[in-house]
Short mmCIF file of N, CA and C in Angstrom, two decimals:
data_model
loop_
_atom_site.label_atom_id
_atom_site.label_comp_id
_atom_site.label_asym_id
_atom_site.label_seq_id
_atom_site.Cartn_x
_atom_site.Cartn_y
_atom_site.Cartn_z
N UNK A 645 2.29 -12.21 14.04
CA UNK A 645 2.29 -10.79 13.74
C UNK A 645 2.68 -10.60 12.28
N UNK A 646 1.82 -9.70 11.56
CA UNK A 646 2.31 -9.64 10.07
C UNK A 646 3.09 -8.32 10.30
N UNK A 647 4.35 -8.30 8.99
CA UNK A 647 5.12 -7.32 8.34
C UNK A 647 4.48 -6.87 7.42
N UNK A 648 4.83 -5.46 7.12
CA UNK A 648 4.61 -4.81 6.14
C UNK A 648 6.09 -4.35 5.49
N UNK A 649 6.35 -4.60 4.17
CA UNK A 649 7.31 -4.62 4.03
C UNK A 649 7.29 -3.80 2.23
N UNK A 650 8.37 -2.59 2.39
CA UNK A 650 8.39 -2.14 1.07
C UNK A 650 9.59 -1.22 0.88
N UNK A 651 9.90 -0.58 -0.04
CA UNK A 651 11.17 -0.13 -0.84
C UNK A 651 11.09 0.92 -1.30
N UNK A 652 12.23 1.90 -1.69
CA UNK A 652 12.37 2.92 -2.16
C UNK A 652 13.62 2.80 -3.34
N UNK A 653 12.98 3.28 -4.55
CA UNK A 653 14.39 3.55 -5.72
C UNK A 653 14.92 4.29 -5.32
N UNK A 654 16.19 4.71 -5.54
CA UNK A 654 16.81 5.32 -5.22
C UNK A 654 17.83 5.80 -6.65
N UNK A 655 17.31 5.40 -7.55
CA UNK A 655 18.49 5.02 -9.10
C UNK A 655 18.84 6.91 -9.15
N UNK A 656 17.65 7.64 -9.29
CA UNK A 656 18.27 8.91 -10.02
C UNK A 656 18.79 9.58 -8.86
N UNK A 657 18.72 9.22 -7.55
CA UNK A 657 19.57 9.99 -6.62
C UNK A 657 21.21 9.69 -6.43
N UNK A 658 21.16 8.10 -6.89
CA UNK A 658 22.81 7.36 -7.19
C UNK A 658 23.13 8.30 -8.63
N UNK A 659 22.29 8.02 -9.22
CA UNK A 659 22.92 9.28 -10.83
C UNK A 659 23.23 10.62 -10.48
N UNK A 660 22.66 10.80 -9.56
CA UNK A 660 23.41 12.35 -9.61
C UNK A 660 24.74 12.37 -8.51
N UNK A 661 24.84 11.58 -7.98
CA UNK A 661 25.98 11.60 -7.27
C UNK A 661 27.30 11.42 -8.02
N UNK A 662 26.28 10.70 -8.83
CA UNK A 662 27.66 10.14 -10.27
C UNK A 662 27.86 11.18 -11.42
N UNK A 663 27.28 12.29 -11.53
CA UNK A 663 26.90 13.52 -12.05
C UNK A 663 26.13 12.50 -14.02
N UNK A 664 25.31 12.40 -13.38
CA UNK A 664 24.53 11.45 -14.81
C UNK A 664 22.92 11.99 -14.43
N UNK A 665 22.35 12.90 -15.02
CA UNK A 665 21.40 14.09 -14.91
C UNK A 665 20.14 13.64 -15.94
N UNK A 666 20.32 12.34 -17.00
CA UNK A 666 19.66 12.42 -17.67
C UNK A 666 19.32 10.69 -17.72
N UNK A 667 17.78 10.52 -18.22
CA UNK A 667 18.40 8.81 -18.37
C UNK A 667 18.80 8.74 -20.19
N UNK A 668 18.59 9.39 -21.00
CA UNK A 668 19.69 9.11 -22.48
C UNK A 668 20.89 9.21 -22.30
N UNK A 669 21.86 9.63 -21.28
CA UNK A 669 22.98 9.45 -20.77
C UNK A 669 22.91 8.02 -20.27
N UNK A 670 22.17 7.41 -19.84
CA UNK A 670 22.16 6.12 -19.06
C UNK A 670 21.96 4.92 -20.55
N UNK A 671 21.21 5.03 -21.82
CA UNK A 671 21.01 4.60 -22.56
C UNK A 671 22.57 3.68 -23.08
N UNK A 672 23.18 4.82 -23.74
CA UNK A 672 24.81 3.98 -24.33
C UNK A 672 25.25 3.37 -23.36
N UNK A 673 25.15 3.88 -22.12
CA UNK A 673 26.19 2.97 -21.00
C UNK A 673 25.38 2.00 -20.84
N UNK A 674 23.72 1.32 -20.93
CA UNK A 674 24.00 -0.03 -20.46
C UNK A 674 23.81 -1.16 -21.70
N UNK A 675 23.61 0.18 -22.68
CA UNK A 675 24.04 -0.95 -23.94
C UNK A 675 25.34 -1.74 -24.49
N UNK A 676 26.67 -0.99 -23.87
CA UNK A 676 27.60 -1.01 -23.99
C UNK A 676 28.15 -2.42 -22.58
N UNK A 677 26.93 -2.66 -21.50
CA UNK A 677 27.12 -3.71 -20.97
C UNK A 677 26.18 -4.90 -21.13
N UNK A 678 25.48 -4.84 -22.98
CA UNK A 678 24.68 -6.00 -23.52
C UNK A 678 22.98 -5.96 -23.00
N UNK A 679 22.53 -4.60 -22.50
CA UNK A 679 21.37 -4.35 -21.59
C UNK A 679 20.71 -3.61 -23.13
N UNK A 680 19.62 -4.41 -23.85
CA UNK A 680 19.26 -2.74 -24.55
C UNK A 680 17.58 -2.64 -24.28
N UNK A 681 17.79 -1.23 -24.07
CA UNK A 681 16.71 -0.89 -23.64
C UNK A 681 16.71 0.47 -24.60
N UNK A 682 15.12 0.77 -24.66
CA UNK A 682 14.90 1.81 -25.53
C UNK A 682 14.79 3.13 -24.42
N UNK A 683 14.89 4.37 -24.98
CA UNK A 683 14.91 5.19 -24.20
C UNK A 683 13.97 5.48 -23.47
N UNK A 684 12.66 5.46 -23.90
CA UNK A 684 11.43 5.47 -23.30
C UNK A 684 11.40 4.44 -21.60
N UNK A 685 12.46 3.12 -21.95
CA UNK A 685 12.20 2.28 -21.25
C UNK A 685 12.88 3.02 -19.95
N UNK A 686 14.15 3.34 -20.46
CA UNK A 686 14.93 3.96 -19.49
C UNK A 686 14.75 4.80 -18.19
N UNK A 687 13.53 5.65 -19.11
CA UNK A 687 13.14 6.96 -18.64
C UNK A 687 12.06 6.61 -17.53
N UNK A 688 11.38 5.36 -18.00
CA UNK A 688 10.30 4.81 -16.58
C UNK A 688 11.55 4.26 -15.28
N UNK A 689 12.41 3.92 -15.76
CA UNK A 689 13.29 3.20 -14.67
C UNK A 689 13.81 4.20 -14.18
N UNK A 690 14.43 5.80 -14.79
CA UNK A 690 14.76 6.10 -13.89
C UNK A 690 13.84 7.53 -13.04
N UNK A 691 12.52 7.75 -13.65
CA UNK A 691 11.46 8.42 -13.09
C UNK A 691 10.73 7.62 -12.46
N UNK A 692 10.19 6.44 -12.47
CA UNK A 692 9.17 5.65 -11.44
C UNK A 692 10.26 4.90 -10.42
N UNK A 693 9.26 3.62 -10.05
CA UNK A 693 9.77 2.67 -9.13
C UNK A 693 9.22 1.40 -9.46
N UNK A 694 10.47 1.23 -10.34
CA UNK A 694 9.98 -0.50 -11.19
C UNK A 694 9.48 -1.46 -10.05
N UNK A 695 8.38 -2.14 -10.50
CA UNK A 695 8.04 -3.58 -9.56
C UNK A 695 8.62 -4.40 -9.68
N UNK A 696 9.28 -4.95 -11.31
CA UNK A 696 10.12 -6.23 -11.35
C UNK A 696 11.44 -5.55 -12.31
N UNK A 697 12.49 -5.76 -12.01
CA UNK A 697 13.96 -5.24 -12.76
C UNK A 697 14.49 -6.68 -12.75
N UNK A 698 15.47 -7.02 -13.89
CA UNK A 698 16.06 -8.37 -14.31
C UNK A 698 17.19 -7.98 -13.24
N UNK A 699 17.71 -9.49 -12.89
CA UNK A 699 19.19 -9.24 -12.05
C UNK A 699 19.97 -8.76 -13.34
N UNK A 700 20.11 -8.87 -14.72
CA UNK A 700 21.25 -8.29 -15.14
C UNK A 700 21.28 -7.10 -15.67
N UNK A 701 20.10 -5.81 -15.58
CA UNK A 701 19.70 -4.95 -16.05
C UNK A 701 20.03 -4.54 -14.16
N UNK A 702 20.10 -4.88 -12.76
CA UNK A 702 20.31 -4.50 -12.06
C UNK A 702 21.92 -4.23 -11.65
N UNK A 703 22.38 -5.43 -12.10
CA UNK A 703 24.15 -5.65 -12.07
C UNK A 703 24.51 -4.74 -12.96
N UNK A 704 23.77 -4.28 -14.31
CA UNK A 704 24.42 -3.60 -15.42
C UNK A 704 24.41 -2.13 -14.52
N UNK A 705 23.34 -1.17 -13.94
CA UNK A 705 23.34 -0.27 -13.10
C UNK A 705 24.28 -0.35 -11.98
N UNK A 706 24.38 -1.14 -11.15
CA UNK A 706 25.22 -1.36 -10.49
C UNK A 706 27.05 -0.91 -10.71
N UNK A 707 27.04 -1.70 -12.03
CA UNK A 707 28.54 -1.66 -12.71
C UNK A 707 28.85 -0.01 -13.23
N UNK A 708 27.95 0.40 -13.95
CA UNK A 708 27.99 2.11 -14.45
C UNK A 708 28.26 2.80 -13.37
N UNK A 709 27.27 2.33 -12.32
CA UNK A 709 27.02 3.54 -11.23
C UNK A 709 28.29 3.20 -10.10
N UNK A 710 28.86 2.29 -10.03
CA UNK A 710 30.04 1.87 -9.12
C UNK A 710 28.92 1.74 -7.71
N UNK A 711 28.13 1.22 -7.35
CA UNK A 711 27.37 0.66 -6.78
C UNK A 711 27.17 -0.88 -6.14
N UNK A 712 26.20 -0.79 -5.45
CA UNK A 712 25.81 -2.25 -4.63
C UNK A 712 24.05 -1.72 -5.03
N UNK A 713 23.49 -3.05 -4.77
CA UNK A 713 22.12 -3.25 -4.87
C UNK A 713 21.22 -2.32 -3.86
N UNK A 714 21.61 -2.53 -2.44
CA UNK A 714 21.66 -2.07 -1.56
C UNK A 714 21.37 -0.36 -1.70
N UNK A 715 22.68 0.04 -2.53
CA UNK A 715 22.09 1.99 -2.91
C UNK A 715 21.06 2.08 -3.89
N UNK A 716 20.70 0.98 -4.48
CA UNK A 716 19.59 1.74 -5.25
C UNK A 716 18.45 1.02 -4.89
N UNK A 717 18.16 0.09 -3.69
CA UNK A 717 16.96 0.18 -3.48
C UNK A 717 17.06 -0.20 -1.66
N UNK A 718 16.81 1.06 -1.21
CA UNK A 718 16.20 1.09 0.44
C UNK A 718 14.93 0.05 1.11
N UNK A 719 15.27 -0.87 1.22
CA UNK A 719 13.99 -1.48 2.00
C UNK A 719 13.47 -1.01 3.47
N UNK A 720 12.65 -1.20 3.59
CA UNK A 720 11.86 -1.07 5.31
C UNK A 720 10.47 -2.01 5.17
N UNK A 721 10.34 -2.35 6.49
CA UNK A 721 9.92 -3.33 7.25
C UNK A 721 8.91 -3.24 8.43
N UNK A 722 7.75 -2.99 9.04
CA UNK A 722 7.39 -2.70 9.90
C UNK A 722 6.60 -3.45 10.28
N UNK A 723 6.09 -3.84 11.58
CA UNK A 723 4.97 -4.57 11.86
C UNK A 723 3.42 -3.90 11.57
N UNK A 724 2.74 -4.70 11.31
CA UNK A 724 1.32 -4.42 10.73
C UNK A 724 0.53 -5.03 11.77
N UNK A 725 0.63 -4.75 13.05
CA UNK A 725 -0.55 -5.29 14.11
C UNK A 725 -1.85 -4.92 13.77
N UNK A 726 -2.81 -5.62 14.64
CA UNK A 726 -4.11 -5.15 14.51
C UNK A 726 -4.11 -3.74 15.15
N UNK A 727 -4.77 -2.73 14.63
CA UNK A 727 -5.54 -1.21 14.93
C UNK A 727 -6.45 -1.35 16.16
N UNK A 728 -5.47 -1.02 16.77
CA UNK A 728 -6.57 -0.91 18.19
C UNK A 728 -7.40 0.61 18.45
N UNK A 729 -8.59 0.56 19.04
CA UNK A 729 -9.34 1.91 19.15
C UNK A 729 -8.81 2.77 20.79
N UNK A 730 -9.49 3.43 20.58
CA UNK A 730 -8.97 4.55 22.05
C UNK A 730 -9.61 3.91 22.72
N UNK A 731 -10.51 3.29 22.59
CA UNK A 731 -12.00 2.71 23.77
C UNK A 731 -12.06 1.17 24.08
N UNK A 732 -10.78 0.48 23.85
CA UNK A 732 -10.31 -0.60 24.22
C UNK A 732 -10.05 -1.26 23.50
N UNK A 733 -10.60 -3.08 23.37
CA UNK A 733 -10.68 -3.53 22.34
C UNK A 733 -11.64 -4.13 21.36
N UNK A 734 -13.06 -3.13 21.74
CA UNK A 734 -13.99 -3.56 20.63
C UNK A 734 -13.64 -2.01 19.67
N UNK A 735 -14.36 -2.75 18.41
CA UNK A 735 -14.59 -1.27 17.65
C UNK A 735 -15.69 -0.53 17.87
N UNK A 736 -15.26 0.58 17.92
CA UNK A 736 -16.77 1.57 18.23
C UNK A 736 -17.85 0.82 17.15
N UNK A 737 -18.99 1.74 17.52
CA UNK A 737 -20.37 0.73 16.73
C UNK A 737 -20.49 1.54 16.25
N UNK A 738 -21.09 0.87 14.52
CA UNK A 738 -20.72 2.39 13.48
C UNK A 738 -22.64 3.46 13.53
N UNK A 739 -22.07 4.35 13.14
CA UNK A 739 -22.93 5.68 13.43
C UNK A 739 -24.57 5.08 13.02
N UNK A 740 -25.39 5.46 13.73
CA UNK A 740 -27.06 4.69 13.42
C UNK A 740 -27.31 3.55 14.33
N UNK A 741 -26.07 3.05 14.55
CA UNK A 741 -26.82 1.28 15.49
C UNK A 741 -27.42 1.13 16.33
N UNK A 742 -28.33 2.67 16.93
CA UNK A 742 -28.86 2.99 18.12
C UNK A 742 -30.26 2.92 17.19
N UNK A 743 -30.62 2.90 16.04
CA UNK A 743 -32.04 2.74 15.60
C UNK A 743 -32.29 1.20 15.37
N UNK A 744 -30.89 0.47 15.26
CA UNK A 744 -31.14 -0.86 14.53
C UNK A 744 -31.58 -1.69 16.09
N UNK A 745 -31.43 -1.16 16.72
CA UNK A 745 -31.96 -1.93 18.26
C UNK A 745 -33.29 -2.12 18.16
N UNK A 746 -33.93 -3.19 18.56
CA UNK A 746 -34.81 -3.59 18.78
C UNK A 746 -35.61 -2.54 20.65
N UNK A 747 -36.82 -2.03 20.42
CA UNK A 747 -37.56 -0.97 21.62
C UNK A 747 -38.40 -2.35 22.39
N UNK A 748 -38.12 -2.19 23.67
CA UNK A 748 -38.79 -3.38 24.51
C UNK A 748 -40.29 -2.70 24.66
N UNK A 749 -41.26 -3.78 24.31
CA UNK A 749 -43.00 -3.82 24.21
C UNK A 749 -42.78 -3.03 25.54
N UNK A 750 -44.39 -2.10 25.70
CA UNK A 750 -44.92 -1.76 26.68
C UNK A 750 -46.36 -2.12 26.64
N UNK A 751 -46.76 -2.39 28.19
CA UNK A 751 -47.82 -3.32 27.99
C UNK A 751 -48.46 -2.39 29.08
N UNK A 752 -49.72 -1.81 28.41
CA UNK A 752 -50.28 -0.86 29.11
C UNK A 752 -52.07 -1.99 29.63
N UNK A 753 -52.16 -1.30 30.46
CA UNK A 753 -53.03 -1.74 31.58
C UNK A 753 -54.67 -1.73 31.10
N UNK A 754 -55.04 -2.49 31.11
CA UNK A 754 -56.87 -2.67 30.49
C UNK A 754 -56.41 -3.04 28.41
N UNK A 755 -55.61 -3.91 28.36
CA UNK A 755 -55.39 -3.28 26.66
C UNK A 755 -55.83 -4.30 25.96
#
């Protein structure tokens, strides 16, 4: 059985708990823990949902925000079975396949 498996940021909802409203507020603080990032960079990390973050650009958030890894990113998990139809377990036959049939000869009499 396959998983489907994916995540949610969570960074600017931990910032506001921490009352930190902006990411140029976030800029000095993780430069000040050896992280530099330009503001622009900031601003994707804390408006999108990075695909790859360094562990020490994650620990540096972590440390500002008085945090665990855990609050700023939600995982879930679900199974990805096969899609079964209402009509058992073939798939319906797609729309037209009633012309692609082959019509059985008629064999008329004296011909």
């Amino acid at each position: 059985m396959n998983r489907k498996v994916g995540y949610a940021w969570r960074l600017r909802e931990v910032m506001a708990r921490r009352r930190i409203f902006t990411a140029t507020e976030l800029v000095p603080l993780l430069r000040d823990r050896g992280i530099d990032l330009s503001a622009s960079q900031v601003h994707r990390l804390v408006s999108g949902t990075p695909e790859r973050l360094s562990l020490q650009v994650l620990a540096a958030l972590c440390d500002i925000l008085s945090c665990t890894p855990a609050d700023l990113v939600a995982t879930t998990a679900e199974n990805a079975g096969v899609r079964k139809t209402g009509t058992g377990d073939l798939p319906a036959p797609p729309a037209g396949a009633a012309k692609l049939r082959p019509r059985p000869a008629r064999i008329l009499p004296g011909g």
